[in-house]
Coordinates of C-alpha atoms in Angstrom, one line a residue:
M1 CA 179.6 107.5 80.8
S2 CA 180.2 107.1 84.4
F3 CA 183.9 105.9 84.1
D4 CA 185.6 109.1 84.9
L5 CA 189.3 109.5 86.2
R6 CA 188.4 109.9 89.7
M7 CA 187.4 106.1 89.2
V8 CA 190.5 105.1 87.7
A9 CA 192.5 106.3 90.2
R10 CA 190.4 104.8 92.8
V11 CA 190.1 101.5 91.3
V12 CA 193.9 101.0 90.5
G13 CA 195.2 102.8 94.1
G14 CA 197.1 105.9 92.5
S15 CA 196.7 109.3 92.9
Y16 CA 195.2 111.8 90.2
V17 CA 197.4 114.7 89.1
D18 CA 195.6 117.5 87.5
H19 CA 197.4 119.5 84.2
G20 CA 194.2 120.7 82.4
I21 CA 191.9 117.7 82.3
A22 CA 189.4 117.9 85.4
D23 CA 189.1 114.4 87.2
H24 CA 185.3 114.2 86.8
T25 CA 186.1 114.1 82.9
A26 CA 184.8 111.1 81.7
C27 CA 187.2 107.8 79.8
E28 CA 186.3 106.7 76.5
G29 CA 189.3 105.0 75.0
L30 CA 192.8 103.1 76.0
A31 CA 195.9 103.1 74.2
R32 CA 199.5 102.2 74.6
V33 CA 201.5 105.6 74.8
G34 CA 203.7 104.9 71.4
D35 CA 200.5 104.0 69.8
Y36 CA 198.6 107.3 70.6
V37 CA 198.2 109.4 67.8
V38 CA 195.0 111.3 67.3
V39 CA 192.9 113.1 70.1
A40 CA 189.7 111.5 69.5
S41 CA 187.3 114.0 71.6
A42 CA 188.1 117.0 73.6
E43 CA 185.1 116.1 76.0
F44 CA 186.3 112.8 77.1
A45 CA 189.7 111.5 78.5
T46 CA 191.7 108.6 76.7
L47 CA 194.0 106.6 79.0
V48 CA 197.8 105.6 77.9
T49 CA 199.9 103.2 79.7
G50 CA 203.8 102.4 79.1
S51 CA 206.7 103.0 80.6
V52 CA 208.2 105.9 81.9
A53 CA 211.0 105.8 78.8
D54 CA 208.1 105.1 76.2
L55 CA 206.7 108.8 77.4
D56 CA 210.3 110.4 77.3
E57 CA 210.4 109.0 73.8
R58 CA 207.1 110.7 72.5
F59 CA 207.7 113.8 73.6
A60 CA 211.5 113.7 72.2
Q61 CA 209.5 113.1 68.7
G62 CA 208.7 116.8 68.3
S63 CA 205.9 119.4 69.1
E64 CA 203.4 117.8 67.2
A65 CA 203.7 114.5 68.6
A66 CA 204.2 115.8 72.3
A67 CA 200.8 117.9 72.0
V68 CA 199.0 114.9 70.8
T69 CA 200.4 112.9 73.9
A70 CA 199.8 115.6 76.3
R71 CA 196.2 115.1 75.9
A72 CA 195.8 111.7 77.1
V73 CA 196.1 110.7 80.9
F74 CA 199.2 108.5 81.6
V75 CA 198.3 105.9 83.9
T76 CA 201.6 104.2 85.7
D77 CA 202.3 102.8 88.7
E78 CA 205.9 104.9 89.0
D79 CA 205.6 108.4 90.9
T80 CA 208.7 110.2 91.0
P81 CA 209.9 113.9 91.5
R82 CA 211.7 113.4 87.8
L83 CA 208.2 112.0 86.3
R84 CA 206.3 114.8 87.9
K85 CA 208.5 117.4 86.5
T86 CA 208.6 115.7 82.9
L87 CA 204.6 115.9 83.2
A88 CA 204.5 119.3 84.3
A89 CA 206.5 120.9 81.5
H90 CA 204.3 119.2 78.9
G91 CA 201.1 119.8 80.8
M92 CA 199.9 116.1 81.1
S93 CA 197.6 115.0 83.6
A94 CA 198.0 111.5 85.2
V95 CA 197.4 109.2 87.6
L96 CA 200.6 107.9 89.2
G97 CA 201.5 104.8 92.3
A98 CA 199.1 102.3 90.8
T99 CA 199.1 99.1 92.4
L100 CA 199.4 97.1 89.3
A101 CA 201.9 97.8 87.0
G102 CA 202.9 96.9 83.2
E103 CA 200.5 94.6 81.2
A104 CA 198.6 93.5 84.0
L105 CA 197.6 97.6 84.9
H106 CA 196.9 97.8 80.8
W107 CA 194.2 94.9 80.9
R108 CA 192.9 95.8 84.3
L109 CA 192.1 99.1 82.8
A110 CA 191.0 97.5 79.3
A111 CA 188.3 95.4 81.3
M112 CA 187.1 98.6 83.4
L113 CA 186.4 100.4 80.2
A114 CA 184.6 97.2 78.5
D115 CA 182.6 96.6 81.9
D116 CA 181.2 100.3 81.7
R117 CA 180.6 100.2 77.8
A118 CA 178.8 97.2 78.4
A119 CA 176.7 98.8 81.3
S120 CA 176.0 102.1 79.4
D121 CA 174.7 99.9 76.2
R122 CA 172.5 97.8 78.1
L123 CA 170.7 100.9 79.7
V124 CA 170.6 102.8 76.2
A125 CA 169.0 99.4 74.7
A126 CA 166.5 99.4 77.8
G127 CA 165.8 103.2 77.6
T128 CA 165.0 102.8 73.5
R129 CA 162.6 99.8 74.2
V130 CA 160.8 101.8 76.7
L131 CA 160.5 105.0 74.8
T132 CA 159.4 102.7 72.0
Q133 CA 156.5 101.5 73.9
V134 CA 155.8 104.7 75.4
A135 CA 155.6 106.1 71.8
R136 CA 153.2 103.5 70.3
R137 CA 150.7 104.1 73.2
G138 CA 151.1 107.8 73.5
G139 CA 152.8 109.2 70.3
A140 CA 156.2 111.8 70.4
T141 CA 154.5 113.9 73.6
A142 CA 154.5 110.8 75.7
A143 CA 158.1 109.7 74.1
M144 CA 159.8 113.3 74.6
A145 CA 158.6 113.1 78.2
E146 CA 159.9 109.7 78.9
L147 CA 163.2 110.8 77.3
A148 CA 163.4 114.1 79.4
H149 CA 163.0 111.7 82.6
R150 CA 165.5 109.4 81.8
I151 CA 168.3 111.8 80.8
D152 CA 167.6 113.9 84.0
G153 CA 166.7 117.2 81.7
W154 CA 164.9 118.6 79.3
A155 CA 164.3 117.9 75.5
V156 CA 162.8 119.4 72.5
L157 CA 161.7 118.3 69.1
L158 CA 161.5 120.8 66.0
D159 CA 160.2 120.6 62.9
A160 CA 162.7 120.8 59.8
H161 CA 161.6 124.8 59.5
G162 CA 162.4 125.3 63.2
Q163 CA 158.9 125.2 64.6
L164 CA 157.9 123.4 67.9
I165 CA 156.5 119.9 67.6
A166 CA 156.6 118.8 71.4
S167 CA 159.1 119.4 74.2
A168 CA 159.2 118.1 77.7
G169 CA 161.2 120.0 80.9
A170 CA 162.4 122.8 78.8
G171 CA 161.1 126.4 79.3
R172 CA 161.0 129.7 77.3
L173 CA 164.8 130.2 77.3
H174 CA 165.7 126.4 76.6
L175 CA 163.1 126.6 73.6
D176 CA 164.8 129.8 72.3
D177 CA 168.6 128.4 73.0
A178 CA 167.6 124.8 71.0
K179 CA 166.0 126.8 68.2
A180 CA 168.9 129.2 68.0
V181 CA 171.1 125.9 68.0
A182 CA 169.5 123.6 65.9
L183 CA 169.0 126.3 62.5
G184 CA 172.8 127.7 63.8
T185 CA 171.4 131.1 64.4
P186 CA 174.1 133.6 65.6
V187 CA 173.0 134.6 69.3
R188 CA 174.3 133.9 72.4
V189 CA 173.1 130.5 73.4
R190 CA 172.4 130.5 77.5
H191 CA 172.2 126.8 78.4
P192 CA 176.1 125.1 77.6
G193 CA 175.9 121.5 76.9
L194 CA 173.2 121.3 74.4
Q195 CA 173.5 118.4 72.2
T196 CA 171.4 118.4 68.7
H197 CA 170.5 115.4 66.8
Q198 CA 169.3 115.5 63.0
V199 CA 165.8 113.6 62.8
G200 CA 165.6 112.1 59.2
S201 CA 168.1 111.7 56.6
D202 CA 170.0 114.1 54.5
L203 CA 167.8 113.4 51.7
D204 CA 164.9 113.3 53.6
F205 CA 165.1 115.7 56.5
T206 CA 162.4 115.4 59.3
G207 CA 163.8 118.1 62.1
Y208 CA 165.8 118.3 65.4
L209 CA 166.2 116.5 68.7
V210 CA 167.8 119.1 71.3
V211 CA 168.5 117.7 74.7
A212 CA 170.4 118.6 77.7
S213 CA 171.2 116.9 81.0
R214 CA 172.2 117.6 84.6
S215 CA 174.1 114.0 84.6
S216 CA 177.7 113.8 83.5
A217 CA 177.1 110.7 81.6
T218 CA 177.6 112.7 78.3
G219 CA 178.3 109.7 75.7
R220 CA 175.0 107.4 77.3
I221 CA 173.1 110.5 76.9
R222 CA 174.0 111.0 73.2
D223 CA 173.8 107.1 72.2
L224 CA 170.0 107.3 73.8
A225 CA 168.9 110.6 72.3
S226 CA 170.6 109.4 68.9
Q227 CA 168.4 106.3 69.0
A228 CA 165.2 108.7 70.3
A229 CA 165.9 110.6 66.9
A230 CA 165.8 107.5 65.0
L231 CA 162.4 106.6 66.9
F232 CA 160.5 110.3 66.1
D233 CA 161.3 109.9 62.6
L234 CA 159.3 107.0 62.4
V235 CA 156.7 108.7 64.6
L236 CA 156.4 111.5 62.2
R237 CA 156.3 109.7 59.3
T238 CA 153.3 107.4 60.3
R239 CA 150.8 109.2 58.2
N240 CA 152.8 109.7 55.1
P241 CA 150.3 109.7 52.4
S242 CA 150.5 107.2 49.6
L243 CA 149.4 108.0 46.3
T244 CA 146.4 105.8 46.5
E245 CA 145.7 107.9 49.7
H246 CA 146.1 111.2 47.9
L247 CA 144.3 110.1 45.2
G248 CA 141.4 109.4 47.5
R249 CA 141.4 112.2 49.6
E250 CA 141.5 114.5 45.9
A251 CA 138.2 112.7 45.2
L252 CA 136.6 113.3 48.6
V253 CA 137.5 117.0 48.6
D254 CA 136.2 117.4 44.8
I255 CA 133.0 115.4 45.5
L256 CA 132.7 117.8 48.9
E257 CA 132.9 120.7 46.7
A258 CA 130.3 119.4 44.3
G259 CA 127.7 119.4 46.9
G260 CA 124.3 117.5 47.5
Q261 CA 123.3 114.5 49.0
A262 CA 126.4 112.6 47.9
A263 CA 128.8 114.8 49.7
A264 CA 126.5 114.9 52.8
A265 CA 126.4 111.1 53.0
L266 CA 130.4 110.8 52.1
V267 CA 131.2 113.4 55.0
G268 CA 129.1 110.8 57.4
R269 CA 131.1 107.9 56.1
W270 CA 134.3 109.6 56.6
G271 CA 133.6 109.8 60.4
V272 CA 133.1 113.8 60.4
R273 CA 129.9 114.6 62.6
E274 CA 129.6 118.0 62.1
R275 CA 126.8 119.3 59.9
A276 CA 128.7 122.5 58.4
L277 CA 132.0 122.9 57.5
T278 CA 134.7 125.8 56.8
G279 CA 136.6 125.9 53.7
F280 CA 140.3 127.1 54.0
V281 CA 143.3 127.3 51.3
L282 CA 147.0 127.2 52.5
G283 CA 150.0 128.0 50.6
A284 CA 153.3 129.6 50.5
R285 CA 155.3 131.3 47.6
T286 CA 158.3 129.4 48.4
R287 CA 158.7 125.6 47.8
T288 CA 161.2 124.9 51.0
V289 CA 157.8 124.4 53.0
D290 CA 156.4 120.9 53.0
L291 CA 152.7 122.1 53.2
E292 CA 151.3 118.7 53.2
R293 CA 153.2 117.3 55.8
L294 CA 152.7 120.8 57.9
V295 CA 149.3 120.4 57.5
E296 CA 148.8 116.8 58.2
R297 CA 150.8 117.4 61.9
W298 CA 148.6 120.2 62.7
L299 CA 145.4 118.5 62.1
D300 CA 146.8 115.5 63.9
E301 CA 147.4 118.1 66.7
L302 CA 143.8 119.3 66.7
G303 CA 142.1 115.7 66.2
A304 CA 140.7 116.7 62.9
E305 CA 140.1 114.4 60.0
Y306 CA 142.0 114.9 56.9
L307 CA 139.6 116.6 54.7
F308 CA 142.3 118.5 52.7
V309 CA 144.1 117.7 49.4
A310 CA 147.7 118.7 48.1
D311 CA 147.9 120.8 44.9
P312 CA 150.7 122.5 43.5
G313 CA 151.9 125.1 45.9
R314 CA 148.7 124.9 48.0
V315 CA 146.5 123.0 50.2
R316 CA 142.9 123.4 50.0
G317 CA 140.3 121.7 52.1
F318 CA 137.8 121.9 54.7
L319 CA 137.9 122.0 58.4
P320 CA 135.0 122.3 61.2
E321 CA 134.6 126.1 62.2
Q322 CA 135.5 125.7 66.0
L323 CA 139.0 124.5 65.0
V324 CA 139.5 127.3 62.4
G325 CA 140.5 129.9 65.4
D326 CA 143.5 127.1 66.1
L327 CA 144.8 126.9 62.5
V328 CA 144.6 130.9 61.9
A329 CA 146.6 130.8 65.1
R330 CA 149.4 128.0 63.9
V331 CA 149.7 129.7 60.3
A332 CA 150.2 133.3 62.3
G333 CA 152.9 131.6 64.3
F334 CA 154.8 129.6 61.8
A335 CA 158.0 131.8 60.6
Q336 CA 160.8 130.3 58.9
P337 CA 164.4 131.6 58.5
G338 CA 165.1 133.0 55.0
A339 CA 160.8 132.6 53.7
N340 CA 158.0 134.2 53.6
T341 CA 155.2 133.9 55.8
L342 CA 152.5 131.2 54.8
H343 CA 149.3 132.7 53.5
L344 CA 146.0 130.9 54.5
G345 CA 142.7 132.1 53.1
V346 CA 139.4 131.1 55.3
G347 CA 135.9 130.9 53.8
A348 CA 132.5 131.2 55.7
P349 CA 130.7 128.0 57.3
A350 CA 128.6 126.2 55.1
P351 CA 126.4 123.1 55.0
V352 CA 128.3 119.7 54.3
D353 CA 126.3 119.5 51.5
A354 CA 126.7 123.0 50.1
L355 CA 130.8 123.4 50.7
G356 CA 131.2 124.6 47.0
R357 CA 130.5 128.3 48.1
S358 CA 133.0 127.9 50.7
A359 CA 135.7 126.5 49.0
V360 CA 135.0 129.6 46.4
Q361 CA 135.1 131.9 49.5
A362 CA 138.8 130.3 50.5
R363 CA 140.0 130.7 47.2
Q364 CA 139.4 134.5 47.1
A365 CA 140.1 134.8 50.3
F366 CA 144.0 133.3 49.9
D367 CA 144.3 135.3 46.9
A368 CA 143.7 138.3 48.6
A369 CA 146.0 137.1 51.5
L370 CA 148.6 136.4 48.6
D371 CA 148.0 139.8 46.8
A372 CA 148.6 141.7 50.2
G373 CA 151.2 140.2 51.7
Q374 CA 149.2 138.7 54.7
A375 CA 149.2 135.4 56.6
V376 CA 145.8 135.2 57.1
Q377 CA 142.8 136.7 55.3
R378 CA 139.2 135.5 56.1
Y379 CA 136.4 135.8 53.3
A380 CA 134.3 138.0 55.9
E381 CA 136.9 140.5 56.2
L382 CA 137.7 141.0 52.3
P383 CA 137.2 144.4 50.7
T384 CA 134.1 145.6 49.3
V385 CA 135.3 143.9 45.7
D386 CA 134.9 140.7 47.0
F387 CA 131.6 141.1 48.3
V388 CA 130.2 142.5 44.6
L389 CA 131.5 139.7 43.5
D390 CA 129.9 137.3 45.7
A391 CA 126.5 139.0 45.1
I392 CA 126.2 138.8 41.3
S393 CA 124.9 135.7 39.6
G394 CA 127.3 133.0 37.8
E395 CA 126.1 133.6 34.5
Q396 CA 127.0 137.5 35.1
R397 CA 130.4 136.7 36.8
T398 CA 131.0 134.9 33.4
Q399 CA 130.1 138.0 31.7
L400 CA 132.4 140.0 33.6
G401 CA 135.4 137.8 33.0
G402 CA 134.7 137.8 29.2
I403 CA 136.5 141.2 29.4
L404 CA 139.6 139.4 29.2
D405 CA 138.8 136.5 26.6
E406 CA 140.7 138.0 23.9
L407 CA 143.8 137.3 26.2
R408 CA 143.3 133.4 25.6
D409 CA 145.6 131.5 23.5
E410 CA 144.3 129.2 20.6
R411 CA 143.6 126.3 23.0
G412 CA 141.5 128.9 25.1
A413 CA 144.0 129.0 28.3
H414 CA 145.1 132.2 29.8
G415 CA 148.8 132.5 29.8
E416 CA 151.5 135.3 30.0
L417 CA 149.3 138.0 29.3
L418 CA 146.9 137.5 31.9
Q419 CA 149.5 136.7 34.6
A420 CA 151.1 140.4 33.3
L421 CA 148.1 142.0 34.1
H422 CA 147.3 140.6 37.4
V423 CA 150.9 141.1 38.9
F424 CA 150.4 144.6 37.2
L425 CA 147.4 145.7 38.9
A426 CA 148.3 143.8 42.4
E427 CA 151.6 145.9 42.5
H428 CA 149.5 149.1 42.0
G429 CA 151.0 149.7 38.6
A430 CA 154.6 149.6 39.6
H431 CA 156.4 148.7 36.6
R432 CA 159.8 147.9 38.4
A433 CA 158.1 145.8 41.1
S434 CA 155.9 144.2 38.8
A435 CA 158.8 143.4 36.5
A436 CA 160.6 141.8 39.8
R437 CA 157.7 139.7 40.9
L438 CA 157.6 138.2 37.3
G439 CA 161.2 137.5 36.8
V440 CA 161.2 139.6 33.9
H441 CA 162.9 142.6 32.5
R442 CA 161.0 146.0 32.9
Q443 CA 160.6 146.4 29.0
T444 CA 159.4 143.3 28.5
L445 CA 156.7 144.0 31.1
V446 CA 155.8 146.9 29.2
S447 CA 155.5 145.5 26.1
R448 CA 153.2 142.7 27.8
I449 CA 150.7 145.4 29.1
H450 CA 150.9 147.3 26.0
R451 CA 149.9 144.0 23.9
V452 CA 147.0 143.5 26.8
E453 CA 145.5 147.2 26.0
E454 CA 145.2 146.3 22.5
L455 CA 143.3 143.0 22.6
T456 CA 140.8 144.1 25.3
G457 CA 140.4 147.7 24.4
L458 CA 141.2 148.9 28.1
S459 CA 143.9 151.6 28.9
M460 CA 145.9 151.2 32.1
S461 CA 146.1 155.1 32.3
R462 CA 142.1 155.2 33.1
P463 CA 141.1 154.1 36.7
D464 CA 137.6 152.6 35.3
D465 CA 139.3 150.4 32.9
R466 CA 141.9 149.5 35.5
A467 CA 138.8 148.8 37.9
A468 CA 137.0 147.1 35.2
A469 CA 140.3 144.5 34.7
W470 CA 140.8 143.8 38.2
L471 CA 137.0 143.0 38.7
A472 CA 137.5 140.8 35.3
L473 CA 140.5 139.1 36.9
R474 CA 138.8 138.3 40.1
A475 CA 135.8 137.0 38.7
L476 CA 138.3 134.5 36.8
G477 CA 139.5 133.6 40.2
E478 CA 138.9 130.0 39.8
E479 CA 141.1 129.8 36.9
L480 CA 144.3 132.0 37.9

């Protein structure tokens, strides 16, 4: 709001007496002194009118009424030593000696506030229209630049995990402050007066919009930023896939993994011109990360087609090799308070009619990254065991995996015994760590490992048997 206490004093022809509320403070309300019972906001001033007798009566009602009244600004035509002494005693600011009195003064102030609010509303409405047009043409980045210009400051848009989506006018320290304020991080914020606006509803949260301005029009900036937050919520959801789109992409990825001429033709119809692609698998141990939405945003930023599908706990798909480095950088730089790092497995480039091999490589690399707790694992950098598995034929791989056939249930599916074996070997035989990872009692884990040894004839105390079991597990990688 531009209607501050200096303007009030100038318009009514009075003089301002400061007892704790600076004269550049904006005004947001008006009340009669006898009706003022709640301090609306510490950032704004509320004007009160009435007689000096009315003011004395409020102060005489007790400490609570006196404290509330003192937080307002008294506007009157009177200006006497006694009145000034009363104001000083209670620490109440005032505009004294106005040229208008009584009802005329009150309604003059009401008209001024109404005019100011109408002007502010018009500016917010006009700004919102422009932001909408800019977002339609240039997306969130362009709208952020327009918002920063209109508020004469800077703006930062973060996703629900505190990762940067777009910013305008913000330096490195501003970005750190914005993230700290949005996520409630207990650190010292170097920039005062930041405003944080939620993007999305409490039930479907999208992110945060943090703004700061050099202008004193705090209310107008707050209203415009609130409208901008709603706009960004719509912009960020424009690619939210329906069930039909999800099933379509799932069928697409399955065809690509199957390979052949049908896969090559489908890639061309999808608008992909590259003749080779690279498989990737992205996942996280926590369910608090929306992997599908995260990958959609990253691919939008990279200008890549949606050649991926979301499975429970992970996303798998294909990407042009020249964009793999950008995806790796985003995963490596991703961090969420209270959550583990993302894990990415990347295969080797393959022709579009033979992508199944790259998909298998990506899954193997992802499993290795998950086991080692690494953010990124490329297939080409996997240890020797993966190259050994890659070198043997499919029939030999099936035979190797058959070592663990006795662990299947009556329906032929692997269950808790295979999972226990996999975690036990991945944790280097540490019972306590393995039990904690599985969420079972240590004795339960020991019992399951003994049962595995009975059914397979392997002994987890012999290095050769442990190596054979691990090779068999990796050979079954597609089923794990």
